[in-house]
Tab-separated table of C-alpha atoms in Angstrom:
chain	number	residue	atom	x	y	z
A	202	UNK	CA	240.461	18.699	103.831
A	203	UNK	CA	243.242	19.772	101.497
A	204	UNK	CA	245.798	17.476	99.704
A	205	UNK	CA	248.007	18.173	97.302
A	206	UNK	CA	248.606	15.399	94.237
A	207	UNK	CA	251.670	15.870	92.196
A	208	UNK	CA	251.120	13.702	89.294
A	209	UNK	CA	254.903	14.030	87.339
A	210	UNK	CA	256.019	11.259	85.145
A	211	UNK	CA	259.488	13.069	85.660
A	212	UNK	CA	260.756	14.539	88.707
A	213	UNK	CA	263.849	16.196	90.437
A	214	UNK	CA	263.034	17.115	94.100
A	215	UNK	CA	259.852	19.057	93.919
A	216	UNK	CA	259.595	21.887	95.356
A	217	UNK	CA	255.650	22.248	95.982
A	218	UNK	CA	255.542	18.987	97.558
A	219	UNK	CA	258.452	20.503	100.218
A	220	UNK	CA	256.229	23.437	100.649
A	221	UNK	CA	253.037	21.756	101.116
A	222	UNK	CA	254.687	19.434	103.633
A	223	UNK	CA	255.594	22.446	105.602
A	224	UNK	CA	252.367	24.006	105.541
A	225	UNK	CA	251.090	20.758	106.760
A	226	UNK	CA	249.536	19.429	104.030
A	227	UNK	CA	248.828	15.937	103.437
A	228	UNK	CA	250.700	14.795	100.106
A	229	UNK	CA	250.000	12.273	97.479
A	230	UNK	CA	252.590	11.718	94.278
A	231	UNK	CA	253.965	9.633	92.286
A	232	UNK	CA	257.084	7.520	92.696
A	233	UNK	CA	259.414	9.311	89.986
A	234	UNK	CA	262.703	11.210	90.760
A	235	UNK	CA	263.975	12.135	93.986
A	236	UNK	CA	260.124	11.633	95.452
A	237	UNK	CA	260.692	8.812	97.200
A	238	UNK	CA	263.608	9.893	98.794
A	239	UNK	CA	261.316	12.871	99.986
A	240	UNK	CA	258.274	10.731	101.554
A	241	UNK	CA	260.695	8.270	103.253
A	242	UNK	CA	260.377	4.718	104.026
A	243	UNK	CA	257.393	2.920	102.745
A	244	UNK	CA	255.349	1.197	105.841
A	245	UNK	CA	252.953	-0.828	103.821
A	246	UNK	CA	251.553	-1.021	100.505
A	247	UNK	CA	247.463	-1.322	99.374
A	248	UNK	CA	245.936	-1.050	96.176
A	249	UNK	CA	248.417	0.246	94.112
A	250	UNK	CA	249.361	2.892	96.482
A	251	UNK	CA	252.716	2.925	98.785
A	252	UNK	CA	251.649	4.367	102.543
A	253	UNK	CA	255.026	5.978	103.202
A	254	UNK	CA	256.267	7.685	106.571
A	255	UNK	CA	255.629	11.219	105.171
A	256	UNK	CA	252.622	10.800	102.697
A	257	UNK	CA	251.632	8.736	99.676
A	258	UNK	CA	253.286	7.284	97.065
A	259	UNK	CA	251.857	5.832	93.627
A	260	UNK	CA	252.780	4.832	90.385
A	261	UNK	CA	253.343	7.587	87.813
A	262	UNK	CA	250.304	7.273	85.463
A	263	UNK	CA	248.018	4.569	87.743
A	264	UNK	CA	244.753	7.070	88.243
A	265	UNK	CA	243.276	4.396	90.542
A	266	UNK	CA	245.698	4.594	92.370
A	267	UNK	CA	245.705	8.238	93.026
A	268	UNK	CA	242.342	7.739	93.511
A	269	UNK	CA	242.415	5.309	96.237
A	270	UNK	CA	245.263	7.436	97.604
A	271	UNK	CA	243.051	10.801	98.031
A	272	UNK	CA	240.372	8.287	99.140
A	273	UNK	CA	242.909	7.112	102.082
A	274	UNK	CA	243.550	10.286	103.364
A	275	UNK	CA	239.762	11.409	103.736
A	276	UNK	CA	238.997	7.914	105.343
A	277	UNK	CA	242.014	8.014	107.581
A	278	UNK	CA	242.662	11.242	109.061
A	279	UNK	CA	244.316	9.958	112.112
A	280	UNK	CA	246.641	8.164	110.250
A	281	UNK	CA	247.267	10.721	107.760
A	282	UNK	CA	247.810	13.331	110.514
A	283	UNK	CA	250.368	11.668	111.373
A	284	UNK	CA	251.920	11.461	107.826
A	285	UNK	CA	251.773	15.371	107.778
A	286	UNK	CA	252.678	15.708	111.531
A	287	UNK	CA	256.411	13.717	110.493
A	288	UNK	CA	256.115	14.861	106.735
A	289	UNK	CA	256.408	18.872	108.435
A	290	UNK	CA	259.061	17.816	111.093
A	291	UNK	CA	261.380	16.460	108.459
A	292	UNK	CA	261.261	19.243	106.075
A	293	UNK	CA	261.329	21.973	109.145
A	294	UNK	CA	264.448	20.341	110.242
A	295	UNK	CA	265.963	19.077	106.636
A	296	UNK	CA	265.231	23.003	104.667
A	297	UNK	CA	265.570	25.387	107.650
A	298	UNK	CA	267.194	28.716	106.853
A	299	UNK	CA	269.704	27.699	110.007
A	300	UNK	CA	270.388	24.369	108.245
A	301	UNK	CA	271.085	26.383	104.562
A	302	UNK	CA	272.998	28.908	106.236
A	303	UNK	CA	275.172	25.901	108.046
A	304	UNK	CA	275.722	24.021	104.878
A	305	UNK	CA	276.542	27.019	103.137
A	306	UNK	CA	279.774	28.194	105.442
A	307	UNK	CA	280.753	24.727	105.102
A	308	UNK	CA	281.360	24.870	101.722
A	309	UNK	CA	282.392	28.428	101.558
A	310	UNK	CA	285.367	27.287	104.554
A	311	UNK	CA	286.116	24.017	102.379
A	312	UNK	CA	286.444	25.653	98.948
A	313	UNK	CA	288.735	28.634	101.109
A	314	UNK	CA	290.849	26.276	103.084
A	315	UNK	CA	291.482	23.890	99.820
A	316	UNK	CA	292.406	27.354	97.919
A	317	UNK	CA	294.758	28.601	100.171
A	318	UNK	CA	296.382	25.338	100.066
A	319	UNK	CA	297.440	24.721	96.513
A	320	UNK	CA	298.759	28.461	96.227
């Protein structure tokens, strides 16, 4: 089974943790940043570790922790397919291309329209 652990005691919005999510990849990490915000509502907490609806959240230097974590996902595999089953969803639907490209003529028509206005 593969996982991917991002350890950070500082964090923006990580970037390999939204590619490993796509790819379908279980993901463990800890709670620093805009993390958190990326693994979504926490369902229940154990051992240090926060079981959150898109993978695993622990406390930024806690190795236990990540240790149980990994531990979770190799004992748990229906639950943590699940976790990478809505964990791929989200970020399919949150960073498409179609989604970019939307968000981007958005602005583009804002920043235009608010232009032509103050000429």
């Amino acid at each position: 089974m593969d996982a991917v652990a991002l350890t950070s005691i500082n964090e923006g919005t990580p970037v390999s943790l939204i590619e490993a999510m796509a790819a379908g990849i279980p993901v463990v990490a800890s709670a620093v940043g805009g993390v958190p915000d990326l693994m979504g509502e926490v369902r229940e907490e154990a051992s240090g570790c926060r079981m959150a609806e898109r993978g695993i959240l622990v406390r930024s230097g806690e190795p236990l922790s990540l240790a149980d974590a990994i531990l979770f996902l190799l004992k748990s595999r229906s639950r943590s397919a699940k976790m990478v089953d809505r964990a791929r969803e989200y970020v399919l639907r949150r960073y498409s291309m179609e989604r970019l490209l939307g968000d981007m003529k958005q602005l583009y028509s804002e920043v235009l329209q608010n232009d032509s206005g103050s000429r």
